[in-house]
């Protein structure tokens, strides 16, 4: 047995069954997908009468680190409305490796409250849980955590409190989410509650969490005030095949409008207005979780039964206090802590300030000799954060202090990937001037040009094409896409045309394993007639 202190929570490695600290609790022990009731074989700390659940995943050696991410995320997301992590361990056997996460056991999940399985008295709790869920999602987003699978079964209930659970596909990182929608590229997700862009193959940003939460909120409202409408909602969600909010969002909006037009109580009007905005088809039109949390904090007694969460307004202490001050831009408080001698190299502090554009705070950290290349839990630096969000002043400040432009985060992204993917032209120029590698590829095999081409950022593409020698335009990323495929997927005629101009005849005639050349891709993308096989006409 080996012990590892992984980000300050207990992690063990076992090779013998008799050494495992937990065993099944009873006969019918499974309470969910890969989750079972367990009991202690030995006492862990001062656990008292705590009941436990164990989530077990069979893994291989290559992805051990990836599965520890869930435990790391749960540990970082400590909050009264997040399921409590007890410990994790690997059980390494000859035939396989099992990864176990031990959590405090809940009484059930939100599904039972939404499907009429609970008494009316218990269902009345739903009204106060809106504020609790808004608060905890705002909290984890503030830490740079995207849950990415919010749904009723991942919202646990214990002692009549909601607990956000199952961060199994969550990601951390304060840098702005890189939208990567490619048509016909589905991603692992819970289809019922995922956002339209996720259904289409995009990464799940924080806005996708807000969409999923909006879907849950609609079902909570119906269970609380309109239980007879549950069947109507289910019919809408399944009207175009499998159950999906994304595929039927127009019909869902109509149902919301019908509720609004029925002259309900004022609190219902407030709630359906938020839900409709949360379920907006365009991700940039959805409210931020922080904005929703602020709206709930401003609720008045007349807005009952809606109310802000008063369960766990956390009092920050130590390093958490510094991070909170950096998140909210409290320059005097940050200065006070730094002057008092607190270590400036607090993981997440300068990252929060950089991601939120608080240049004076970033400057203060630099003056107190923070490590300019300090990486957070997702291996992002302050430069990643500032470059992705377009904060030119902060990027310039960091580069002046010799920030490393080549550092990659957990996804292999450099600051150049972040800036190019979001079309931040001036920042791309600044990074290139400092020697950023245009050929550096992320974990999916994509270079900065891919990121810019995918989003149709034409000026950035032109700049990168002048600096990028595409020796093999048919080179594929980890899922088989070329730069041209990215352009075709987005239908960017300007970018595709520019690529056609850039490619030589020799490269235009190169063929992939299907016998398709670059010319096929370009003409398919921009609707050109492919009656010739030379690049001269383009």
Coordinates of C-alpha atoms in Angstrom, one line a residue:
X1 CA 0.0 0.0 0.0
X2 CA 1.3 3.4 -0.9
X3 CA 0.1 6.8 0.3
X4 CA 0.1 10.0 -1.8
X5 CA -0.9 13.5 -0.7
X6 CA -2.6 14.5 -3.9
X7 CA -3.5 18.2 -3.7
X8 CA -4.0 17.9 0.1
X9 CA -6.5 15.0 0.0
X10 CA -5.8 11.4 0.9
X11 CA -5.0 9.2 -2.0
X12 CA -3.9 5.5 -1.6
X13 CA -2.7 2.7 -3.8
X14 CA -3.8 -0.9 -2.9
X15 CA -2.8 -4.2 -4.4
X16 CA -4.7 -6.6 -2.0
X17 CA -8.4 -6.8 -1.5
X18 CA -8.0 -7.3 2.3
X19 CA -6.3 -3.9 2.5
X20 CA -9.2 -1.9 1.0
X21 CA -10.6 0.4 3.6
X22 CA -14.3 0.0 2.5
X23 CA -16.6 -2.9 1.7
X24 CA -20.1 -3.1 0.3
X25 CA -22.8 -2.1 2.8
X26 CA -25.6 -4.7 2.5
X27 CA -26.8 -6.8 -0.4
X28 CA -28.4 -4.6 -3.0
X29 CA -25.7 -1.9 -2.7
X30 CA -25.7 -0.1 -6.0
X31 CA -27.4 3.3 -6.0
X32 CA -26.4 4.6 -9.3
X33 CA -24.1 4.2 -12.3
X34 CA -20.9 2.7 -10.8
X35 CA -21.9 4.1 -7.4
X36 CA -22.6 1.8 -4.4
X37 CA -23.2 2.0 -0.7
X38 CA -20.1 1.1 1.3
X39 CA -19.0 0.9 4.9
X40 CA -15.7 1.3 6.7
X41 CA -13.4 -1.5 7.4
X42 CA -11.2 0.8 9.4
X43 CA -11.9 4.2 10.9
X44 CA -10.9 7.2 8.8
X45 CA -10.3 10.2 11.1
X46 CA -13.2 11.5 13.1
X47 CA -15.9 10.3 10.8
X48 CA -18.5 9.8 13.4
X49 CA -21.6 8.2 12.0
X50 CA -21.0 9.2 8.4
X51 CA -22.4 7.0 5.7
X52 CA -20.3 6.5 2.5
X53 CA -20.7 5.9 -1.2
X54 CA -18.0 4.6 -3.5
X55 CA -17.8 5.4 -7.2
X56 CA -15.6 2.9 -9.0
X57 CA -14.1 3.1 -12.5
X58 CA -12.0 0.5 -14.3
X59 CA -9.1 2.3 -15.9
X60 CA -5.8 1.6 -17.6
X61 CA -2.3 2.8 -16.7
X62 CA -2.3 5.5 -19.4
X63 CA -5.3 7.4 -18.0
X64 CA -4.6 7.2 -14.3
X65 CA -3.7 10.8 -14.2
X66 CA -6.9 11.8 -16.1
X67 CA -9.1 10.1 -13.6
X68 CA -7.4 11.7 -10.7
X69 CA -8.7 15.0 -12.2
X70 CA -12.2 14.3 -10.9
X71 CA -10.9 13.9 -7.4
X72 CA -8.8 17.0 -7.7
X73 CA -11.8 18.9 -8.9
X74 CA -14.0 17.7 -6.1
X75 CA -11.3 18.7 -3.6
X76 CA -10.9 22.2 -5.1
X77 CA -14.7 22.6 -5.1
X78 CA -15.1 22.3 -1.4
X79 CA -18.5 24.0 -0.6
X80 CA -21.5 23.2 1.5
X81 CA -23.5 22.4 -1.7
X82 CA -20.9 20.1 -3.2
X83 CA -20.7 16.4 -2.2
X84 CA -18.0 15.9 0.3
X85 CA -14.9 14.0 -0.8
X86 CA -13.4 11.6 1.8
X87 CA -10.6 9.9 -0.1
X88 CA -9.6 8.3 -3.4
X89 CA -7.6 5.1 -4.1
X90 CA -6.3 2.9 -6.9
X91 CA -6.8 -0.8 -6.5
X92 CA -4.2 -2.3 -8.8
X93 CA -4.8 -5.9 -9.8
X94 CA -3.2 -8.1 -12.4
X95 CA -6.2 -7.9 -14.7
X96 CA -7.1 -4.3 -14.3
X97 CA -6.8 -1.1 -12.3
X98 CA -9.8 0.3 -10.4
X99 CA -10.1 3.9 -9.4
X100 CA -12.4 4.6 -6.4
X101 CA -13.7 7.8 -5.1
X102 CA -15.2 7.7 -1.5
X103 CA -17.8 10.4 -0.9
X104 CA -20.3 11.1 1.8
X105 CA -23.5 9.2 1.0
X106 CA -26.6 11.2 0.1
X107 CA -30.3 10.3 0.8
X108 CA -31.2 10.5 -2.9
X109 CA -31.1 12.8 -5.9
X110 CA -33.3 15.5 -7.5
X111 CA -34.9 13.2 -10.0
X112 CA -37.3 11.8 -7.3
X113 CA -38.5 15.4 -6.6
X114 CA -39.2 16.1 -10.3
X115 CA -41.0 13.0 -11.2
X116 CA -43.7 12.9 -8.5
X117 CA -42.1 10.4 -6.2
X118 CA -41.9 12.6 -3.2
X119 CA -44.6 14.0 -0.9
X120 CA -45.9 17.5 -1.5
X121 CA -44.3 18.6 1.8
X122 CA -40.8 17.6 0.6
X123 CA -41.4 19.1 -2.9
X124 CA -41.9 22.5 -1.2
X125 CA -38.1 22.5 -0.7
X126 CA -37.6 23.1 -4.4
X127 CA -38.3 26.8 -4.2
X128 CA -35.3 27.5 -1.9
X129 CA -33.0 25.2 -3.9
X130 CA -33.0 27.5 -6.9
X131 CA -30.8 30.0 -4.9
X132 CA -28.6 27.2 -3.5
X133 CA -27.9 25.8 -7.0
X134 CA -27.2 29.3 -8.5
X135 CA -24.8 30.0 -5.6
X136 CA -22.8 26.7 -5.9
X137 CA -22.5 26.9 -9.7
X138 CA -21.3 30.5 -9.4
X139 CA -18.8 29.4 -6.8
X140 CA -17.3 26.6 -8.9
X141 CA -17.3 28.8 -12.0
X142 CA -15.4 31.3 -10.0
X143 CA -12.7 28.7 -9.3
X144 CA -12.4 28.0 -13.0
X145 CA -14.3 24.7 -12.8
X146 CA -16.9 23.7 -15.5
X147 CA -19.1 20.9 -14.3
X148 CA -20.1 19.9 -17.8
X149 CA -22.9 17.4 -16.9
X150 CA -25.5 19.2 -14.8
X151 CA -28.7 17.2 -14.6
X152 CA -31.1 16.1 -11.9
X153 CA -29.4 12.8 -11.1
X154 CA -26.1 14.7 -10.5
X155 CA -27.8 16.9 -7.9
X156 CA -27.9 14.9 -4.7
X157 CA -30.1 15.5 -1.7
X158 CA -28.9 15.0 1.9
X159 CA -30.7 16.3 5.0
X160 CA -33.0 18.4 2.6
X161 CA -30.0 20.2 1.1
X162 CA -28.8 20.0 -2.5
X163 CA -25.3 18.7 -3.3
X164 CA -23.7 19.1 -6.7
X165 CA -22.0 15.8 -7.6
X166 CA -20.3 13.7 -10.3
X167 CA -17.6 15.9 -11.6
X168 CA -16.5 13.0 -13.8
X169 CA -16.2 15.0 -17.0
X170 CA -15.5 18.3 -15.4
X171 CA -12.6 20.6 -16.4
X172 CA -10.7 23.2 -14.6
X173 CA -9.1 26.3 -15.9
X174 CA -9.8 30.0 -15.6
X175 CA -8.8 30.7 -19.2
X176 CA -11.7 31.5 -21.5
X177 CA -13.2 28.3 -22.9
X178 CA -12.1 27.6 -26.5
X179 CA -15.3 27.0 -28.6
X180 CA -14.5 24.2 -30.9
X181 CA -17.7 23.3 -32.6
X182 CA -17.3 21.0 -35.6
X183 CA -20.4 19.7 -37.3
X184 CA -21.1 16.0 -36.9
X185 CA -18.6 15.7 -34.1
X186 CA -20.6 14.5 -31.1
X187 CA -19.0 14.6 -27.7
X188 CA -19.5 12.6 -24.6
X189 CA -22.5 14.3 -22.8
X190 CA -25.9 13.7 -21.3
X191 CA -28.0 14.5 -24.3
X192 CA -31.2 15.4 -22.5
X193 CA -29.7 18.4 -20.7
X194 CA -26.8 19.5 -22.9
X195 CA -26.7 22.9 -24.7
X196 CA -27.3 23.2 -28.4
X197 CA -23.6 23.9 -29.1
X198 CA -22.6 20.8 -27.1
X199 CA -25.1 18.7 -29.1
X200 CA -23.4 20.0 -32.2
X201 CA -20.0 18.9 -31.0
X202 CA -18.6 21.9 -29.1
X203 CA -16.7 22.0 -25.9
X204 CA -18.7 22.6 -22.8
X205 CA -18.0 26.1 -21.5
X206 CA -19.5 27.7 -18.4
X207 CA -22.4 28.9 -20.6
X208 CA -23.3 25.3 -21.3
X209 CA -23.5 24.7 -17.6
X210 CA -25.9 27.6 -17.4
X211 CA -28.1 26.1 -20.2
X212 CA -28.2 22.7 -18.4
X213 CA -29.1 24.4 -15.1
X214 CA -31.9 26.3 -16.8
X215 CA -33.3 23.0 -18.0
X216 CA -33.2 21.7 -14.5
X217 CA -34.8 24.9 -13.2
X218 CA -37.7 24.5 -15.6
X219 CA -38.4 21.0 -14.3
X220 CA -38.1 22.2 -10.7
X221 CA -40.7 25.0 -11.4
X222 CA -43.1 22.5 -13.1
X223 CA -42.7 20.1 -10.2
X224 CA -43.4 22.9 -7.7
X225 CA -46.2 24.8 -9.4
X226 CA -47.4 23.0 -12.5
X227 CA -47.1 19.2 -11.9
X228 CA -49.8 18.5 -14.5
X229 CA -47.5 20.0 -17.2
X230 CA -44.8 17.4 -16.6
X231 CA -46.3 15.1 -19.3
X232 CA -46.5 18.1 -21.7
X233 CA -42.9 18.9 -21.2
X234 CA -41.8 15.3 -21.7
X235 CA -43.8 15.2 -25.0
X236 CA -42.0 18.3 -26.2
X237 CA -38.6 17.1 -25.3
X238 CA -39.1 13.8 -27.1
X239 CA -41.0 15.2 -30.1
X240 CA -37.9 15.1 -32.4
X241 CA -36.4 11.8 -31.4
X242 CA -34.5 11.2 -28.2
X243 CA -35.2 13.4 -25.2
X244 CA -33.4 16.6 -25.7
X245 CA -33.6 20.3 -24.7
X246 CA -31.2 21.3 -27.4
X247 CA -33.2 19.8 -30.3
X248 CA -36.5 21.2 -29.0
X249 CA -35.4 24.5 -27.5
X250 CA -37.9 26.5 -29.7
X251 CA -40.8 24.4 -28.3
X252 CA -39.5 24.7 -24.8
X253 CA -39.4 28.5 -25.2
X254 CA -43.0 28.4 -26.3
X255 CA -44.0 26.5 -23.2
X256 CA -42.1 29.0 -21.1
X257 CA -43.9 31.9 -22.9
X258 CA -47.3 30.1 -22.3
X259 CA -46.5 30.0 -18.5
X260 CA -45.5 33.7 -18.6
X261 CA -48.7 34.7 -20.4
X262 CA -50.9 32.8 -18.0
X263 CA -50.6 35.6 -15.5
X264 CA -48.8 33.7 -12.8
X265 CA -47.5 35.0 -9.4
X266 CA -44.8 37.6 -9.6
X267 CA -42.1 35.2 -8.4
X268 CA -42.9 32.8 -11.2
X269 CA -42.5 35.7 -13.7
X270 CA -39.1 36.4 -12.3
X271 CA -38.1 32.8 -12.5
X272 CA -39.3 32.1 -16.0
X273 CA -37.5 35.2 -17.2
X274 CA -34.3 33.9 -15.9
X275 CA -35.0 30.4 -17.2
X276 CA -35.7 31.6 -20.7
X277 CA -32.4 33.6 -20.7
X278 CA -30.5 30.6 -19.4
X279 CA -31.9 28.5 -22.2
X280 CA -30.9 30.9 -24.9
X281 CA -29.7 29.2 -28.1
X282 CA -26.7 31.5 -28.3
X283 CA -24.1 30.9 -25.6
X284 CA -23.0 34.5 -25.4
X285 CA -26.5 35.6 -24.7
X286 CA -26.9 33.5 -21.6
X287 CA -26.3 35.1 -18.2
X288 CA -23.2 34.3 -16.2
X289 CA -23.7 32.2 -13.1
X290 CA -22.2 35.2 -11.2
X291 CA -25.0 37.4 -12.6
X292 CA -27.7 34.9 -11.6
X293 CA -26.2 34.7 -8.1
X294 CA -26.3 38.5 -7.8
X295 CA -29.9 38.5 -9.0
X296 CA -30.8 36.0 -6.3
X297 CA -29.0 38.0 -3.7
X298 CA -31.2 41.0 -4.6
X299 CA -34.4 39.2 -4.1
X300 CA -36.8 40.8 -1.6
X301 CA -39.3 39.2 0.9
X302 CA -42.1 39.9 -1.6
X303 CA -40.4 37.6 -4.1
X304 CA -40.9 34.5 -1.8
X305 CA -40.8 31.6 -2.1
X306 CA -37.7 32.5 -4.2
X307 CA -34.9 33.5 -1.9
X308 CA -31.1 33.7 -1.9
X309 CA -29.1 30.8 -0.4
X310 CA -28.4 31.4 3.3
X311 CA -27.0 27.9 3.9
X312 CA -23.3 28.3 3.2
X313 CA -22.2 31.8 2.4
X314 CA -18.6 30.8 2.9
X315 CA -16.2 32.9 5.0
X316 CA -12.9 32.8 3.2
X317 CA -9.7 32.4 5.2
X318 CA -6.0 32.2 4.5
X319 CA -5.2 31.6 0.8
X320 CA -8.8 31.4 -0.1
X321 CA -9.3 34.9 1.2
X322 CA -6.6 36.2 -1.2
X323 CA -8.1 34.3 -4.1
X324 CA -11.5 35.8 -3.3
X325 CA -10.1 39.3 -3.2
X326 CA -8.4 38.7 -6.6
X327 CA -11.8 37.5 -8.0
X328 CA -13.6 40.6 -6.9
X329 CA -10.9 43.1 -7.6
X330 CA -10.4 44.4 -4.1
X331 CA -7.0 46.1 -4.6
X332 CA -6.6 47.5 -1.1
X333 CA -7.2 44.1 0.5
X334 CA -4.8 42.3 -1.9
X335 CA -2.2 45.0 -1.1
X336 CA -2.7 44.6 2.6
X337 CA -2.2 40.8 2.5
X338 CA 0.9 41.1 0.3
X339 CA 2.4 43.8 2.5
X340 CA 1.8 41.6 5.6
X341 CA 4.1 39.0 4.0
X342 CA 1.7 36.4 2.6
X343 CA 3.2 34.3 -0.2
X344 CA 2.3 35.8 -3.6
X345 CA 2.6 32.4 -5.2
X346 CA -0.9 31.3 -4.2
X347 CA -2.2 29.0 -6.9
X348 CA -5.1 30.7 -8.5
X349 CA -4.6 34.3 -7.2
X350 CA -2.8 36.0 -10.0
X351 CA -4.8 33.8 -12.4
X352 CA -8.1 35.1 -11.1
X353 CA -6.9 38.7 -11.4
X354 CA -5.6 38.1 -15.0
X355 CA -8.8 36.3 -16.1
X356 CA -11.0 39.2 -14.8
X357 CA -8.9 42.1 -16.1
X358 CA -7.7 43.5 -12.8
X359 CA -4.4 45.0 -14.2
X360 CA -3.5 46.9 -11.0
X361 CA -3.7 43.7 -8.9
X362 CA -1.6 41.8 -11.4
X363 CA 1.0 44.6 -11.3
X364 CA 0.9 44.4 -7.5
X365 CA 1.7 40.7 -7.6
X366 CA 4.5 41.2 -10.1
X367 CA 6.0 43.9 -7.8
X368 CA 6.0 41.4 -5.0
X369 CA 8.0 39.0 -7.1
X370 CA 5.3 36.4 -7.9
X371 CA 6.5 33.7 -10.3
X372 CA 5.2 35.1 -13.5
X373 CA 5.0 31.5 -14.9
X374 CA 3.1 30.0 -11.9
X375 CA 0.7 27.4 -13.2
X376 CA -2.7 26.7 -11.7
X377 CA -4.4 23.3 -11.3
X378 CA -5.0 23.2 -15.1
X379 CA -1.4 24.2 -15.8
X380 CA -2.6 27.6 -17.0
X381 CA -0.5 30.6 -16.4
X382 CA -1.7 34.2 -15.9
X383 CA -0.7 34.7 -19.6
X384 CA -3.1 32.0 -20.7
X385 CA -5.9 33.7 -18.8
X386 CA -5.2 37.3 -20.0
X387 CA -4.6 36.2 -23.6
X388 CA -7.9 34.3 -23.8
X389 CA -10.0 37.1 -22.4
X390 CA -8.3 39.8 -24.5
X391 CA -6.7 41.9 -21.7
X392 CA -3.9 43.5 -23.7
X393 CA -2.5 45.6 -20.9
X394 CA -2.1 42.6 -18.7
X395 CA -0.5 40.5 -21.5
X396 CA 1.9 43.3 -22.1
X397 CA 2.8 43.5 -18.4
X398 CA 3.4 39.8 -18.2
X399 CA 5.5 39.7 -21.3
X400 CA 7.6 42.6 -20.0
X401 CA 8.3 40.4 -16.9
X402 CA 9.5 37.6 -19.3
X403 CA 6.4 35.4 -19.1
X404 CA 7.1 32.1 -21.0
X405 CA 5.0 32.1 -24.2
X406 CA 5.6 28.4 -24.8
X407 CA 4.1 26.9 -21.6
X408 CA 1.2 24.6 -22.3
X409 CA -1.8 23.9 -20.1
X410 CA -3.3 20.5 -19.4
X411 CA -4.9 20.4 -22.8
X412 CA -1.6 21.4 -24.5
X413 CA -2.9 24.9 -25.3
X414 CA -0.4 27.8 -25.3
X415 CA -1.3 31.4 -24.9
X416 CA -1.1 31.7 -28.7
X417 CA -3.8 29.1 -29.0
X418 CA -6.0 31.0 -26.6
X419 CA -5.5 34.4 -28.3
X420 CA -5.9 33.0 -31.8
X421 CA -9.0 31.0 -31.0
X422 CA -10.7 34.1 -29.7
X423 CA -9.6 36.4 -32.4
X424 CA -7.5 38.7 -30.2
X425 CA -5.4 40.1 -33.0
X426 CA -3.2 42.5 -31.1
X427 CA -2.4 39.9 -28.5
X428 CA -1.5 37.4 -31.2
X429 CA 0.9 40.0 -32.6
X430 CA 2.4 40.6 -29.2
X431 CA 3.0 36.9 -28.6
X432 CA 4.5 36.4 -32.0
X433 CA 6.9 39.3 -31.3
X434 CA 8.0 37.4 -28.2
X435 CA 8.8 34.3 -30.2
X436 CA 5.6 32.2 -29.7
X437 CA 5.8 29.0 -31.7
X438 CA 3.2 29.0 -34.4
X439 CA 3.7 25.3 -35.0
X440 CA 3.1 24.3 -31.3
X441 CA 0.3 21.8 -31.2
X442 CA -2.2 21.0 -28.4
X443 CA -3.3 17.6 -27.3
X444 CA -5.6 17.3 -30.2
X445 CA -2.8 18.0 -32.7
X446 CA -4.1 21.5 -33.5
X447 CA -1.9 24.6 -34.0
X448 CA -2.9 28.2 -33.4
X449 CA -3.9 28.5 -37.1
X450 CA -6.5 25.7 -36.6
X451 CA -8.0 27.6 -33.7
X452 CA -8.3 30.8 -35.7
X453 CA -9.5 29.1 -38.8
X454 CA -12.2 27.1 -37.0
X455 CA -13.7 30.3 -35.7
X456 CA -13.4 32.3 -38.9
X457 CA -11.0 34.9 -37.4
X458 CA -9.8 36.0 -40.9
X459 CA -7.3 38.7 -39.8
X460 CA -5.6 36.3 -37.4
X461 CA -5.6 33.5 -40.0
X462 CA -3.9 35.9 -42.5
X463 CA -1.3 36.8 -40.0
X464 CA -0.6 33.2 -39.0
X465 CA -0.5 32.0 -42.6
X466 CA 2.3 34.5 -43.3
X467 CA 4.3 32.9 -40.5
X468 CA 3.2 29.3 -40.8
X469 CA 4.7 27.0 -43.4
X470 CA 2.0 24.3 -43.9
X471 CA 4.3 21.6 -45.2
X472 CA 1.5 19.0 -45.0
X473 CA -2.0 20.5 -45.3
X474 CA -3.5 17.1 -45.1
X475 CA -2.0 16.5 -41.6
X476 CA -4.7 15.5 -39.2
X477 CA -5.4 16.2 -35.6
X478 CA -6.4 13.6 -33.0
X479 CA -9.9 13.1 -34.5
X480 CA -8.9 13.2 -38.2
X481 CA -9.5 16.9 -39.0
X482 CA -7.2 19.0 -41.2
X483 CA -7.0 22.8 -41.1
X484 CA -9.2 22.8 -44.2
X485 CA -11.8 20.5 -42.6
X486 CA -12.1 23.1 -39.8
X487 CA -12.7 25.8 -42.4
X488 CA -15.2 23.7 -44.3
X489 CA -17.0 22.9 -41.0
X490 CA -17.6 26.6 -40.4
X491 CA -18.2 27.5 -44.0
X492 CA -15.7 30.4 -43.9
X493 CA -15.4 31.4 -47.5
X494 CA -12.8 34.2 -46.8
X495 CA -10.6 31.9 -44.8
X496 CA -10.9 29.0 -47.2
X497 CA -10.1 31.3 -50.1
X498 CA -7.1 32.6 -48.4
X499 CA -5.9 29.0 -47.7
X500 CA -6.4 28.2 -51.4
X501 CA -4.3 31.2 -52.4
X502 CA -1.6 30.2 -49.9
X503 CA -1.2 26.6 -50.9
X504 CA 1.1 25.7 -53.7
X505 CA 0.0 23.5 -56.6
X506 CA 2.0 20.6 -55.2
X507 CA 0.3 20.8 -51.8
X508 CA -3.1 21.3 -53.5
X509 CA -2.7 18.0 -55.3
X510 CA -1.7 16.0 -52.2
X511 CA -4.4 13.4 -51.4
X512 CA -5.5 11.9 -48.1
X513 CA -6.2 8.2 -47.5
X514 CA -9.7 8.7 -49.1
X515 CA -8.1 10.1 -52.3
X516 CA -9.3 13.7 -51.5
X517 CA -7.0 16.6 -52.1
X518 CA -6.8 20.1 -50.5
X519 CA -8.7 21.3 -53.6
X520 CA -11.7 19.1 -52.8
X521 CA -11.8 20.6 -49.3
X522 CA -11.5 24.2 -50.4
X523 CA -14.1 23.9 -53.2
X524 CA -16.5 22.0 -50.9
X525 CA -16.1 24.8 -48.3
X526 CA -16.6 27.8 -50.6
X527 CA -18.8 26.3 -53.3
X528 CA -16.3 26.7 -56.1
X529 CA -16.4 24.6 -59.2
X530 CA -13.6 22.0 -59.1
X531 CA -13.2 21.7 -62.9
X532 CA -9.4 22.2 -62.7
X533 CA -6.7 20.8 -60.4
X534 CA -4.5 23.8 -60.2
X535 CA -4.3 26.5 -57.5
X536 CA -3.6 29.3 -60.0
X537 CA -7.3 30.0 -60.5
X538 CA -7.8 30.7 -56.9

